[in-house]
Short mmCIF file of C-alpha atoms in Angstrom, two decimals:
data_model
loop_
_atom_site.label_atom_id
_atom_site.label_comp_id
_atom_site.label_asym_id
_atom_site.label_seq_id
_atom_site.Cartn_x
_atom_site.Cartn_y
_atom_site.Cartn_z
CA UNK A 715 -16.16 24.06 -26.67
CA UNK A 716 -17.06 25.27 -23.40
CA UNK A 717 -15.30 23.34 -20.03
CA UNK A 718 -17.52 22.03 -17.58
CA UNK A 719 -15.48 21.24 -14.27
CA UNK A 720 -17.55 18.34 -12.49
CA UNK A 721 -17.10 17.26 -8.59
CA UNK A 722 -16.81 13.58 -8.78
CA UNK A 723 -16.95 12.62 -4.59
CA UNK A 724 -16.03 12.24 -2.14
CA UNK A 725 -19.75 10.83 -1.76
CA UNK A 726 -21.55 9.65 -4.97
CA UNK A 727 -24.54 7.13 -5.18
CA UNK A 728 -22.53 4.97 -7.47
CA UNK A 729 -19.01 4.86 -5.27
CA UNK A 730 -18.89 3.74 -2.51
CA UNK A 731 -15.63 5.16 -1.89
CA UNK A 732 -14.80 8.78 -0.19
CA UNK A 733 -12.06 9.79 -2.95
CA UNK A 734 -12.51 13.66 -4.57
CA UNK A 735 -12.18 13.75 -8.42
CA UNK A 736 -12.06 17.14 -10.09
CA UNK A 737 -13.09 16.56 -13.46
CA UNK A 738 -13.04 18.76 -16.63
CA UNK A 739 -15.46 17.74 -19.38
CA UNK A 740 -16.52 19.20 -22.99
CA UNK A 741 -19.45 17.99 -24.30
CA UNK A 742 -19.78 15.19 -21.61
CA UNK A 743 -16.31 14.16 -22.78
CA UNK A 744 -13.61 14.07 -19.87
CA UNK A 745 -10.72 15.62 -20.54
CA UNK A 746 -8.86 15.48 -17.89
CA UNK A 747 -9.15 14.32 -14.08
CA UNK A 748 -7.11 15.52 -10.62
CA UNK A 749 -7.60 13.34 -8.02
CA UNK A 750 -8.12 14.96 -4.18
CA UNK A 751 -7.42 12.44 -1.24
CA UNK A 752 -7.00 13.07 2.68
CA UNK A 753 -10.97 12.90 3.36
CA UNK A 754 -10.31 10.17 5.72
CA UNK A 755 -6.87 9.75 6.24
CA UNK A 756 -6.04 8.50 9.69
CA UNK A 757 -2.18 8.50 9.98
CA UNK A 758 -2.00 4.91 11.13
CA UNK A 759 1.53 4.80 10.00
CA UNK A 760 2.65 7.05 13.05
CA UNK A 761 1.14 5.12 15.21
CA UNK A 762 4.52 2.67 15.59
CA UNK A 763 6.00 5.01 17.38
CA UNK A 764 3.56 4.36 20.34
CA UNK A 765 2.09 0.87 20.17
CA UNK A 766 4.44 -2.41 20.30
CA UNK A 767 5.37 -4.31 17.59
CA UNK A 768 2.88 -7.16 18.95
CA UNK A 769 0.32 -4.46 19.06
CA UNK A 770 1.06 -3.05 15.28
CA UNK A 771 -0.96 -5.81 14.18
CA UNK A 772 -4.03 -4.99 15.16
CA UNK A 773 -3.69 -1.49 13.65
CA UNK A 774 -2.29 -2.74 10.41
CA UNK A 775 -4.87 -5.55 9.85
CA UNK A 776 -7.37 -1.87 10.69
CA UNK A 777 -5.64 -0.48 7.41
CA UNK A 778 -8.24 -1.90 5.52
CA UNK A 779 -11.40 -4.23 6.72
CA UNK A 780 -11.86 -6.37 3.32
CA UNK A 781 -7.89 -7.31 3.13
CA UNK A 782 -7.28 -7.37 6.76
CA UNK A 783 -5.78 -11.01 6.79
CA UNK A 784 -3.49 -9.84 3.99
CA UNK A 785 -2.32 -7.10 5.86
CA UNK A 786 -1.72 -8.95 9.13
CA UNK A 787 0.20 -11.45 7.31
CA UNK A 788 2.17 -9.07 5.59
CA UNK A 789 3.34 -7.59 8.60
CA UNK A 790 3.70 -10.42 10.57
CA UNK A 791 5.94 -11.61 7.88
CA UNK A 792 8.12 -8.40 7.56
CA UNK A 793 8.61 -8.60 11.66
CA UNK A 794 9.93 -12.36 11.65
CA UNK A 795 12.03 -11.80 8.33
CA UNK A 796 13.34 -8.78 10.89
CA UNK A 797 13.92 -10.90 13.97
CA UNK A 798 15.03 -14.28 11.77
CA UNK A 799 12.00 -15.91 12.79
CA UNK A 800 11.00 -19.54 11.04
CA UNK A 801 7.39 -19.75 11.07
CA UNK A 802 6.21 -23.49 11.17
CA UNK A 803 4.85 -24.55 8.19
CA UNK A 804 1.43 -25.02 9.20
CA UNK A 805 0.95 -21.52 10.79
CA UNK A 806 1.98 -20.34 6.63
CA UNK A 807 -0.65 -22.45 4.85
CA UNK A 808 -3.13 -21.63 7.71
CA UNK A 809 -2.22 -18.19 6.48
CA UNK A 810 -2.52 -18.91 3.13
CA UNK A 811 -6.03 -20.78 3.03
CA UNK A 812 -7.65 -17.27 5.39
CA UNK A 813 -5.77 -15.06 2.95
CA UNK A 814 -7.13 -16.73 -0.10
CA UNK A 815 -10.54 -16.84 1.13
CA UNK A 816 -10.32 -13.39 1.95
CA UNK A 817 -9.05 -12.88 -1.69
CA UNK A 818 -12.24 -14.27 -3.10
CA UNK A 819 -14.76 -12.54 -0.86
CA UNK A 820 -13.11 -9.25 -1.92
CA UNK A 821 -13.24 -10.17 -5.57
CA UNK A 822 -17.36 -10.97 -4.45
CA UNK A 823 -18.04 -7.64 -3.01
CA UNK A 824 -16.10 -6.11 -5.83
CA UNK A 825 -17.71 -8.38 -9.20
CA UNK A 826 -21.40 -7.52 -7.12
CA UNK A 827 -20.48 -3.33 -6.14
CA UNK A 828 -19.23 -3.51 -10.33
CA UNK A 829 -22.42 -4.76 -11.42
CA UNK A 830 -24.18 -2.05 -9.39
CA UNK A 831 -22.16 0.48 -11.41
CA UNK A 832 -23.34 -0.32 -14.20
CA UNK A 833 -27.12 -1.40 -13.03
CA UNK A 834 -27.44 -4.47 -12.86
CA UNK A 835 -28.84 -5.39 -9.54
CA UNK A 836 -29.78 -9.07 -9.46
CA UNK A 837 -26.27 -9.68 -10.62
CA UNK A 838 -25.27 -7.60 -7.77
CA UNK A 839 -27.23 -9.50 -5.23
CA UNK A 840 -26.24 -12.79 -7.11
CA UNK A 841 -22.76 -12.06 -6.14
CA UNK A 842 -23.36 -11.42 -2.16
CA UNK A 843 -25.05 -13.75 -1.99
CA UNK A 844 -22.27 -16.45 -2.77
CA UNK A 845 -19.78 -14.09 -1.04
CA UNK A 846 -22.20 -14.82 2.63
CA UNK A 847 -20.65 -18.55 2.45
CA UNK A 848 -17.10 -17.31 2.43
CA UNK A 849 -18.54 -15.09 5.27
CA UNK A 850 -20.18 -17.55 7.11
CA UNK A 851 -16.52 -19.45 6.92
CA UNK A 852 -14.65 -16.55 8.46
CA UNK A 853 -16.98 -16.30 11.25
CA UNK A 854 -17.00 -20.06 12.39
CA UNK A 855 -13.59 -20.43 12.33
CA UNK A 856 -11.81 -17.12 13.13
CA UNK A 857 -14.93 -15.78 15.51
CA UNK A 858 -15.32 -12.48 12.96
CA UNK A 859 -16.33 -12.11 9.63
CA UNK A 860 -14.10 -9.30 8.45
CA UNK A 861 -11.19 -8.56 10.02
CA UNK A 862 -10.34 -12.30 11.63
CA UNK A 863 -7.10 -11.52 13.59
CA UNK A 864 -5.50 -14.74 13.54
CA UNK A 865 -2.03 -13.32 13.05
CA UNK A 866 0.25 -13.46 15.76
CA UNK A 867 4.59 -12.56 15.34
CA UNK A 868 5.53 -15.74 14.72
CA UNK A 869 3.10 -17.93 13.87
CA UNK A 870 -1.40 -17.85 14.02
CA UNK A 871 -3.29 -18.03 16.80
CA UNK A 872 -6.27 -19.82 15.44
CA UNK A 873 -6.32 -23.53 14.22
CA UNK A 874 -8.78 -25.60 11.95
CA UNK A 875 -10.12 -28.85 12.95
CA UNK A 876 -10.70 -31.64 10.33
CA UNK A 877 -14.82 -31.37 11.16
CA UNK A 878 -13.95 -27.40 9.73
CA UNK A 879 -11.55 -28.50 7.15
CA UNK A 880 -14.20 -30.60 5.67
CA UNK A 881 -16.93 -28.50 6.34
CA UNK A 882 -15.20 -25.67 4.02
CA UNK A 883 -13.97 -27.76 1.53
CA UNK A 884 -18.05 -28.94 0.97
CA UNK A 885 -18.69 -24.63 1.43
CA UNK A 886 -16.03 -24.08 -1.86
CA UNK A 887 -17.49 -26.32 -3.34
CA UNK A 888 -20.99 -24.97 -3.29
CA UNK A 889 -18.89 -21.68 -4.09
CA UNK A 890 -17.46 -22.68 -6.80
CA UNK A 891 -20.34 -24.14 -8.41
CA UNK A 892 -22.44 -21.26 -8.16
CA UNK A 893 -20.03 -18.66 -8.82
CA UNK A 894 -19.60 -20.97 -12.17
CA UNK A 895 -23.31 -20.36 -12.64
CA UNK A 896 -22.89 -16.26 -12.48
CA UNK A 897 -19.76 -17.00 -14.82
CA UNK A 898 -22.06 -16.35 -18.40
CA UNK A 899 -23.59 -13.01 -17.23
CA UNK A 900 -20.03 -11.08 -16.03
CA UNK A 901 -18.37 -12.54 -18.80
CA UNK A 902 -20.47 -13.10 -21.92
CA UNK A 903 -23.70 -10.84 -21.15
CA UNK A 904 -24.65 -8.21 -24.15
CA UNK A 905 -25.82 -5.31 -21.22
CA UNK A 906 -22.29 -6.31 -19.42
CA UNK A 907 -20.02 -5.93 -22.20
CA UNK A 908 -21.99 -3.34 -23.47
CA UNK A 909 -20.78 -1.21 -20.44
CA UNK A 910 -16.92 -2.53 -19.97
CA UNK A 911 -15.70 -3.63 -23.17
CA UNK A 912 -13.26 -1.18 -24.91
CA UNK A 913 -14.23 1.18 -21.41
CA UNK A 914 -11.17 2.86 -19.31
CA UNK A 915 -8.59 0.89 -21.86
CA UNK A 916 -4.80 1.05 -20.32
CA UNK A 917 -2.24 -0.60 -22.27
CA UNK A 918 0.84 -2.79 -21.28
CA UNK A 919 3.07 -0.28 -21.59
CA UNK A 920 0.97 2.39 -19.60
CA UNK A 921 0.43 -0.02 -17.22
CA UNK A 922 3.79 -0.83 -16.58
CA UNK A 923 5.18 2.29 -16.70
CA UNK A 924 2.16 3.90 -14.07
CA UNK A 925 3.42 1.41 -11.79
CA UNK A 926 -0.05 -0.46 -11.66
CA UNK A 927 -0.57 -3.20 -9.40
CA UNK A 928 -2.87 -6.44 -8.56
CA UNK A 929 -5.80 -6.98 -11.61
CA UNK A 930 -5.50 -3.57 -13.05
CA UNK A 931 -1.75 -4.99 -14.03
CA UNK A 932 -2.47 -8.23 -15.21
CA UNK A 933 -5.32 -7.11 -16.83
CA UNK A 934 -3.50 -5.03 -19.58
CA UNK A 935 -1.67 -8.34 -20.24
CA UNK A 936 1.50 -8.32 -17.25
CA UNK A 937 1.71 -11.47 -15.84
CA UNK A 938 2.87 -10.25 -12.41
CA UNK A 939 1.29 -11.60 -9.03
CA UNK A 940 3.29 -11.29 -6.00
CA UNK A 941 2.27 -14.49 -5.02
CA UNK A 942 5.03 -15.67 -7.70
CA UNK A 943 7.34 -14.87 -5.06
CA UNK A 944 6.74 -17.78 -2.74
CA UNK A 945 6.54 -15.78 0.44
CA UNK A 946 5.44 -17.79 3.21
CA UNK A 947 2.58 -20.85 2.39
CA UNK A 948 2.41 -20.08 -1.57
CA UNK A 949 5.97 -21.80 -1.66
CA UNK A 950 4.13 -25.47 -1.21
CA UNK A 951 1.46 -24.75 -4.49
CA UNK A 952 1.05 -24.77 -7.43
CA UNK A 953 0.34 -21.30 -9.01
CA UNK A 954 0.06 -19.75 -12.02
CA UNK A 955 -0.98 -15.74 -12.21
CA UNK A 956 -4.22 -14.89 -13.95
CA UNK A 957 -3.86 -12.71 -17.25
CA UNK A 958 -6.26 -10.70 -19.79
CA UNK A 959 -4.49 -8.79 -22.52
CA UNK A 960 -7.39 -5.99 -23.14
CA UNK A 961 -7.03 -4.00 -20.63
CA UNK A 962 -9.92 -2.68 -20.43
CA UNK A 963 -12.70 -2.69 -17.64
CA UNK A 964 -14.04 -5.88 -19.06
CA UNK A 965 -9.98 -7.40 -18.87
CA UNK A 966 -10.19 -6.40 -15.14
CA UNK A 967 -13.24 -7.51 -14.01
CA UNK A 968 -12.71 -11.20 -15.70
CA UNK A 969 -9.21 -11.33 -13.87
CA UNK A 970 -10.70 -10.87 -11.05
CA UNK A 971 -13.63 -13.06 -11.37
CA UNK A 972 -11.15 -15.80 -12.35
CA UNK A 973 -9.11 -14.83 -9.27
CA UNK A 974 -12.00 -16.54 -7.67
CA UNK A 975 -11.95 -19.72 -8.96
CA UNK A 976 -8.21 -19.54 -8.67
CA UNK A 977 -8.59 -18.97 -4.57
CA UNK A 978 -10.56 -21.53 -4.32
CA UNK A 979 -8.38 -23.93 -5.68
CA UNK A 980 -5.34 -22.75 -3.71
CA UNK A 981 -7.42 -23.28 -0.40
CA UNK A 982 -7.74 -26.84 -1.51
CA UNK A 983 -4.14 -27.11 -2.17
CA UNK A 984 -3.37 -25.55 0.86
CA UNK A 985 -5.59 -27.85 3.25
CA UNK A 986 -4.44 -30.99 1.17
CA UNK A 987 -0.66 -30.06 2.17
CA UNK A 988 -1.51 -28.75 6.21
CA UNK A 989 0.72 -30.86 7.87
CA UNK A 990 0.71 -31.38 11.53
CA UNK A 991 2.82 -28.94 13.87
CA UNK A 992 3.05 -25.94 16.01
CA UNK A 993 0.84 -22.56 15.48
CA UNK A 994 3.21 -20.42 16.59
CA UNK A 995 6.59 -19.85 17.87
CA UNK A 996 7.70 -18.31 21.09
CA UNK A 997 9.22 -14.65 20.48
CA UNK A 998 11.77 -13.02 22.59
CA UNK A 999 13.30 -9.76 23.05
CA UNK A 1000 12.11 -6.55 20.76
CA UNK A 1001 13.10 -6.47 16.84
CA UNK A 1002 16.49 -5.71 16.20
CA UNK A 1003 18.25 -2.40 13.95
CA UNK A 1004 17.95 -3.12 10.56
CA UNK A 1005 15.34 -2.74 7.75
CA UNK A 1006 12.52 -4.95 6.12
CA UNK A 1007 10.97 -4.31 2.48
CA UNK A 1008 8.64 -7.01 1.79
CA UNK A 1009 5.82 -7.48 -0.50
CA UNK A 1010 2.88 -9.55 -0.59
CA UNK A 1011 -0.37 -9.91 -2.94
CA UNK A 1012 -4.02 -8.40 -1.98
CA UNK A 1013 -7.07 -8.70 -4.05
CA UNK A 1014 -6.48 -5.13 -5.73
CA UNK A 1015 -2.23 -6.06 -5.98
CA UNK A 1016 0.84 -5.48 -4.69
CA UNK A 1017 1.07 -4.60 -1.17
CA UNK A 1018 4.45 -3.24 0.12
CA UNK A 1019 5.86 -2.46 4.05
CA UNK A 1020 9.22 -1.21 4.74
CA UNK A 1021 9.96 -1.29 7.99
CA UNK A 1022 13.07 0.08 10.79
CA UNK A 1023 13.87 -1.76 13.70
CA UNK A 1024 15.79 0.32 16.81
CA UNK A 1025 16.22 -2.59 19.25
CA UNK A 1026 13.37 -0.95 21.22
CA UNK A 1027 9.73 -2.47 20.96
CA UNK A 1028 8.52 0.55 18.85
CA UNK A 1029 9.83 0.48 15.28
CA UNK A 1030 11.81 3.54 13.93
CA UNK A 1031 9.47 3.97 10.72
CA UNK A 1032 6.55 1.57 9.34
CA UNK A 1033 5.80 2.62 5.80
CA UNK A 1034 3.07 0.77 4.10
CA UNK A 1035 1.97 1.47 -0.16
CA UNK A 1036 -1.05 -0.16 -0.59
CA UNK A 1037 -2.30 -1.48 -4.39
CA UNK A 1038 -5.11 1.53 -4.68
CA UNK A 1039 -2.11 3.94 -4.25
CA UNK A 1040 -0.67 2.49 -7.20
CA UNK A 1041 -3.65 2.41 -9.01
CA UNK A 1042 -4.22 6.01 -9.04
CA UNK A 1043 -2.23 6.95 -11.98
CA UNK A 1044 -3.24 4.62 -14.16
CA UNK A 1045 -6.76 5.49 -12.91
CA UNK A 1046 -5.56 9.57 -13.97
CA UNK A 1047 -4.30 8.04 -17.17
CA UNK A 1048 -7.68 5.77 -18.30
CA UNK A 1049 -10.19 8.90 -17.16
CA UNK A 1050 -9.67 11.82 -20.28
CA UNK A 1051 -11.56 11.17 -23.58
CA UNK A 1052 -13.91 8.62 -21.43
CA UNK A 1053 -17.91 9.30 -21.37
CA UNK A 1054 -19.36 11.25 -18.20
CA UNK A 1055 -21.33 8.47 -17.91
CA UNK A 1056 -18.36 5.87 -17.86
CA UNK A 1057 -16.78 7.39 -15.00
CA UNK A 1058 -17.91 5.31 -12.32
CA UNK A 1059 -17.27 2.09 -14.14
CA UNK A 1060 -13.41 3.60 -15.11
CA UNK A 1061 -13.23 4.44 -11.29
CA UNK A 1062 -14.69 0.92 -9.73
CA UNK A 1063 -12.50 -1.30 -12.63
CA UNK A 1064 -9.29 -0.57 -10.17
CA UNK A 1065 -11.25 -1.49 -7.05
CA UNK A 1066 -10.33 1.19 -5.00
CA UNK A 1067 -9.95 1.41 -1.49
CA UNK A 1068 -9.24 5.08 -0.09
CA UNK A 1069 -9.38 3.54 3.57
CA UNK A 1070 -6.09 1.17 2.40
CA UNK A 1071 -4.68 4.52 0.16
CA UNK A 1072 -5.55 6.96 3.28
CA UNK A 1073 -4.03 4.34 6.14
CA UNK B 1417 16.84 -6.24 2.91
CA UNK B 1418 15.85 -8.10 0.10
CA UNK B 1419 17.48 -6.63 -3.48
CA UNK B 1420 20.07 -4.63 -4.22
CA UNK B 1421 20.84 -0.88 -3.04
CA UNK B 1422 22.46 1.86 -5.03
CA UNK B 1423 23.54 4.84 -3.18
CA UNK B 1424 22.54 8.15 -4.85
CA UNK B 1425 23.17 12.00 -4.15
CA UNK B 1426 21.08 15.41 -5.53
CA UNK B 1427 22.63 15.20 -8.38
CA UNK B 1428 22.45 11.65 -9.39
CA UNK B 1429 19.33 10.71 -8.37
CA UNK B 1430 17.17 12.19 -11.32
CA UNK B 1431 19.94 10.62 -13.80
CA UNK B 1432 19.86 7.06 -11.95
CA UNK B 1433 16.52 7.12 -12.18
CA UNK B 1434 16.46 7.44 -16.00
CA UNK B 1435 18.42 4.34 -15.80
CA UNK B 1436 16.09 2.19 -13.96
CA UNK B 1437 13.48 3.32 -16.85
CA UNK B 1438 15.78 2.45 -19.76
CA UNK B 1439 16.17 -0.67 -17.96
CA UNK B 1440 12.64 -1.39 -18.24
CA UNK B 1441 12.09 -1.24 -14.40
CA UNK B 1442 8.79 -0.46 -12.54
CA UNK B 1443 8.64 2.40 -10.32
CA UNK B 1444 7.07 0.42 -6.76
CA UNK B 1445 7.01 3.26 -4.63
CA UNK B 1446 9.10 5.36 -2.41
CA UNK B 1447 9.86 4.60 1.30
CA UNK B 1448 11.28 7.56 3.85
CA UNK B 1449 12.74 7.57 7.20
CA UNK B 1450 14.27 10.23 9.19
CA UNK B 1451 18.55 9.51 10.21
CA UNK B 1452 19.15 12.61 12.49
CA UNK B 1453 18.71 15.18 10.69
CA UNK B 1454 18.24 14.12 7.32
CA UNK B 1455 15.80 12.38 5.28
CA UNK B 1456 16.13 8.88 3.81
CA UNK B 1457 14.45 8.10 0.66
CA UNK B 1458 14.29 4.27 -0.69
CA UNK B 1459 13.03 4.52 -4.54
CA UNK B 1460 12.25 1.20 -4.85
CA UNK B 1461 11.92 -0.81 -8.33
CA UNK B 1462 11.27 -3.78 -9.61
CA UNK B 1463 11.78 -6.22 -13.04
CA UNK B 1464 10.63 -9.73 -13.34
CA UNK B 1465 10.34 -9.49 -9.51
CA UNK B 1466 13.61 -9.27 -8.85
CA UNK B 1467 13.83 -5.51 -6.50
CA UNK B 1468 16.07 -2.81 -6.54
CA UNK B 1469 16.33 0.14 -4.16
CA UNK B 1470 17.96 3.69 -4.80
CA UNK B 1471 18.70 5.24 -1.45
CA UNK B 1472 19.19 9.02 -1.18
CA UNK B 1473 20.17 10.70 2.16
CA UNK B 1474 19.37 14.62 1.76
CA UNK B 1475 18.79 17.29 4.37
CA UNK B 1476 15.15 18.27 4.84
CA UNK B 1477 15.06 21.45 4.67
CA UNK B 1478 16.53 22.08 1.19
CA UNK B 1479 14.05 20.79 -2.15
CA UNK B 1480 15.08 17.09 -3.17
CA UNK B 1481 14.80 16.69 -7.21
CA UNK B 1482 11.37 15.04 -8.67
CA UNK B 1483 11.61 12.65 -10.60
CA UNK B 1484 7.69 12.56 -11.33
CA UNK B 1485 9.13 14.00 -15.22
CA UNK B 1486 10.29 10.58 -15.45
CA UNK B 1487 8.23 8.17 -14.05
CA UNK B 1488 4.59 10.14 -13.71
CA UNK B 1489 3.11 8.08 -11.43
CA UNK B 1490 6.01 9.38 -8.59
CA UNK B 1491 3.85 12.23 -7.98
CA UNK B 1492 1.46 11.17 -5.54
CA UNK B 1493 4.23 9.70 -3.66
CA UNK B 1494 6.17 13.07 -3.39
CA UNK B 1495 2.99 14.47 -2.78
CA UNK B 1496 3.00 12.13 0.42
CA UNK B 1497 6.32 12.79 1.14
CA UNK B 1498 5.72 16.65 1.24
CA UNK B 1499 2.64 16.27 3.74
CA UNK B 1500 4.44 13.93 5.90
CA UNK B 1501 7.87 15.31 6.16
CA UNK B 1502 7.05 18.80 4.60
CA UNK B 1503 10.05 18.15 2.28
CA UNK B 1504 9.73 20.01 -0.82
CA UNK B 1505 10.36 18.70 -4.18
CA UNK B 1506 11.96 20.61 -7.29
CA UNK B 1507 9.92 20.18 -10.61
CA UNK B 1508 7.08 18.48 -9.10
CA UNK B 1509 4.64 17.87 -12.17
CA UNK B 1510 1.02 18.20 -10.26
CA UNK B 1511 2.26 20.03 -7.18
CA UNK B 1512 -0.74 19.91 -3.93
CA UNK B 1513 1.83 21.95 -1.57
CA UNK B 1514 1.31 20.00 1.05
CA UNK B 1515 -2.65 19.59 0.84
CA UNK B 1516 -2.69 15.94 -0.93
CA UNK B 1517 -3.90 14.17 2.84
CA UNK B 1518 -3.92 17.25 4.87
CA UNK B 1519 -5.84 20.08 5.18
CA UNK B 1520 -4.67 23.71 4.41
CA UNK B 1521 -4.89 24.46 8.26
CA UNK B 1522 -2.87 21.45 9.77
CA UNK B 1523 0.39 22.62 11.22
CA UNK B 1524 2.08 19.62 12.80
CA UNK B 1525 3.86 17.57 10.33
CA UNK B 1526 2.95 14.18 10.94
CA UNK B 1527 6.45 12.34 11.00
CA UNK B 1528 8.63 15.19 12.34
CA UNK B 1529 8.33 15.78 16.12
CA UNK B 1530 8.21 19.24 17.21
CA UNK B 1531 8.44 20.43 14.04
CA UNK B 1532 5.39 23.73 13.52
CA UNK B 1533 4.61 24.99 10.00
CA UNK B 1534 2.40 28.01 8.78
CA UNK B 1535 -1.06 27.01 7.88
CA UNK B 1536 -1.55 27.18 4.24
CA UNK B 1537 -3.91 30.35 2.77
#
């Protein structure tokens, strides 16, 4: 059998993502895939060695748009673990109820750009349209819809009154009922399953030992969130990670959809437990020598910075792996024997982000 | 830092990695840094979220081991390594010489001041 070697990206009407796959088919059969990146890498990790630490923020929450609050936090979090910094513990679940909601928009855009894939536009638009309300939250309390900047070293810099707090609790709500509504179609539909069930299968073992993170983990059955960890608010709730044992594109795209309902109910935890007190707390001086490895949970997994403190208010190194660079081995392992016409769906079940993998 | 560290040399570090594997650990990532004139390398793992971190301190301008023949998925993170630090790895299994995230003709490595390399051909 003749070898057909396919360019897959970086720009493709089905992904909307600028990643380069080389990929070498027989009979429309993939058989095998090497992945090209660098289209839009931007270096962002050098940067520390000009901006502040106080500044570093703003260029890490720029890492990616759609987890920015994640990434803020995460940084934010590795700096005051750095400087022995005790953040007040309604600056973490103010953290916590942004980050969540952030979770669950990403999960939106995802569930709707999945359904795309596989053409089904009304369930597409179904999707972002719910995903506008958690939108519509962001803006009226954080002043942006995207990336809401409300991290500061040592604390937030934006509060919620009760008029918001019960304002967004009503918005969930509405969420959460109509994302229930969509739940049938992603989950149960003939056309859907037709497309993701038994599609891009990983197993437990693969997916352990290819270092996957976030969905595409629990998906092939490993019950590993990062949020199990406790780090800052998630210490005060109740939490339990979500788990599908097919691992499969259908397995991913029901953890994540489930991921939704999930955030939702941790922001209500979180805003039932908001106690009264400070924002933030005052910082002095620059962060010390030493080093930081800390890890924290974004919509497509585990996110990891290591950082070096010199005493000086530049760090020595800031080294950040986000979940889509973890999730391109497993993606290199669920491509060969897959249809041609499967690719897109394989590529979107991981959710990637080349803008986090390229920071 | 959180979890413990295990110091490891050339010669150890493929075999201490085979460890971690038997052990059932998952390969995180890698973090570097630069200590004078050397390169730090932090293989960090991780089991039932508990982390461990193998730290190797090797010159840069000699090839470190790869252990992408044990855990596969370390290529793309030696890959990174080589743009970054243009460190070169031994028995690399998908080897991008330097042109993972940069392009043939870049020839300032991005972490290493002052530091010119050949454009690739």
């Amino acid at each position: 059998m003749a070898t057909t070697v396919i360019p897959f990206g970086p720009q493709h009407p089905v992904l909307p993502e600028p990643v380069h796959l080389t990929l070498k088919v027989e009979d429309e059969i993939v058989k095998e895939a090497i992945p090209a990146l660098g289209y839009v890498h931007r270096g962002l990790e050098k940067l520390a060695d000009i901006r502040d630490f106080h500044q570093m923020i703003n260029v890490c929450e720029r890492v990616c748009g759609i987890c920015s609050m994640i990434h803020g936090t995460c940084y934010s979090e590795s700096i005051e673990e750095l400087m022995g910094i005790e953040v007040t513990d309604r600056a973490k679940l103010l953290r916590v109820i942004w980050s969540e909601l952030h979770r669950s928009h990403s999960h939106l855009l995802w569930l709707g750009l999945f359904a795309d894939a596989f053409g089904f536009e009304s369930l597409f638009m179904q999707f972002w349209k719910v995903r506008e309300r958690i939108m519509d939250i962001n803006e009226a309390t954080t002043g942006s819809r995207v990336i809401v900047s409300v991290n500061v070293i040592g604390g937030v810099r934006a509060d919620l009154s009760p008029e918001q707090i019960r304002w967004i609790l009503s918005e969930i709500e509405i969420v959460e009922k109509e994302v229930k509504a969509i739940q049938d179609t992603i989950m149960n539909d003939y056309t859907v399953k037709s497309r993701t069930v038994g599609v891009g299968v990983m197993t437990k073992e693969q997916a352990w030992e290819l270092g996957a993170a976030g969905p595409t983990l629990r998906g092939s059955g490993v019950a590993q969130d990062m949020r199990q960890q406790g780090y800052g608010g998630y210490s005060f709730l109740d939490f339990e990670p979500v788990v599908e044992t097919a691992g499969d594109c259908w397995a991913r795209s029901t953890v994540r959809f489930r991921e939704v309902l999930q955030s939702i109910d941790l922001v209500r935890q979180a805003i039932a437990k908001l106690p009264e007190g400070e924002l933030a707390v005052k910082i002095k001086g620059n962060p010390p020598e030493g080093e930081v490895y800390h890890r924290v949970e974004q919509p497509r997994g585990e996110c990891v910075y290591y950082i070096r403190g010199n005493g000086t208010k530049n760090l020595d190194r800031l080294r950040i792996r986000t979940p889509t660079f973890a999730n391109i081995p497993p993606l290199l392992a669920m491509l060969p024997e897959c249809e041609l016409a499967d690719v897109p769906v394989i590529v979107l079940s991981i959710d990637p982000c080349i803008s986090c993998t390229e920071r | 830092m959180q979890g413990k560290v295990i110091d490891v040399t050339l010669d150890t570090v493929v075999g201490e990695v085979m460890n971690m594997k038997n052990d059932g650990q998952r390969l995180v990532t890698f973090s570097t840094y630069q200590e004078g004139d050397k390169i730090g390398i932090l293989y960090h793992f991780d089991k039932n979220l508990e982390t461990t971190h193998l730290r190797l301190l090797a010159d840069m301008d000699k090839p470190i081991p790869s252990v992408s023949g044990v855990y596969f998925a370390a290529l793309l993170v030696e890959n990174e390594i080589r743009d970054q630090w243009n460190v070169e790895f031994d028995g690399l299994v998908l080897d991008f010489n330097r042109t993972l995230l940069l392009d043939p003709e870049v020839t300032q490595v991005p972490l290493v001041s002052n530091v010119k390399i050949e454009p690739k051909k």
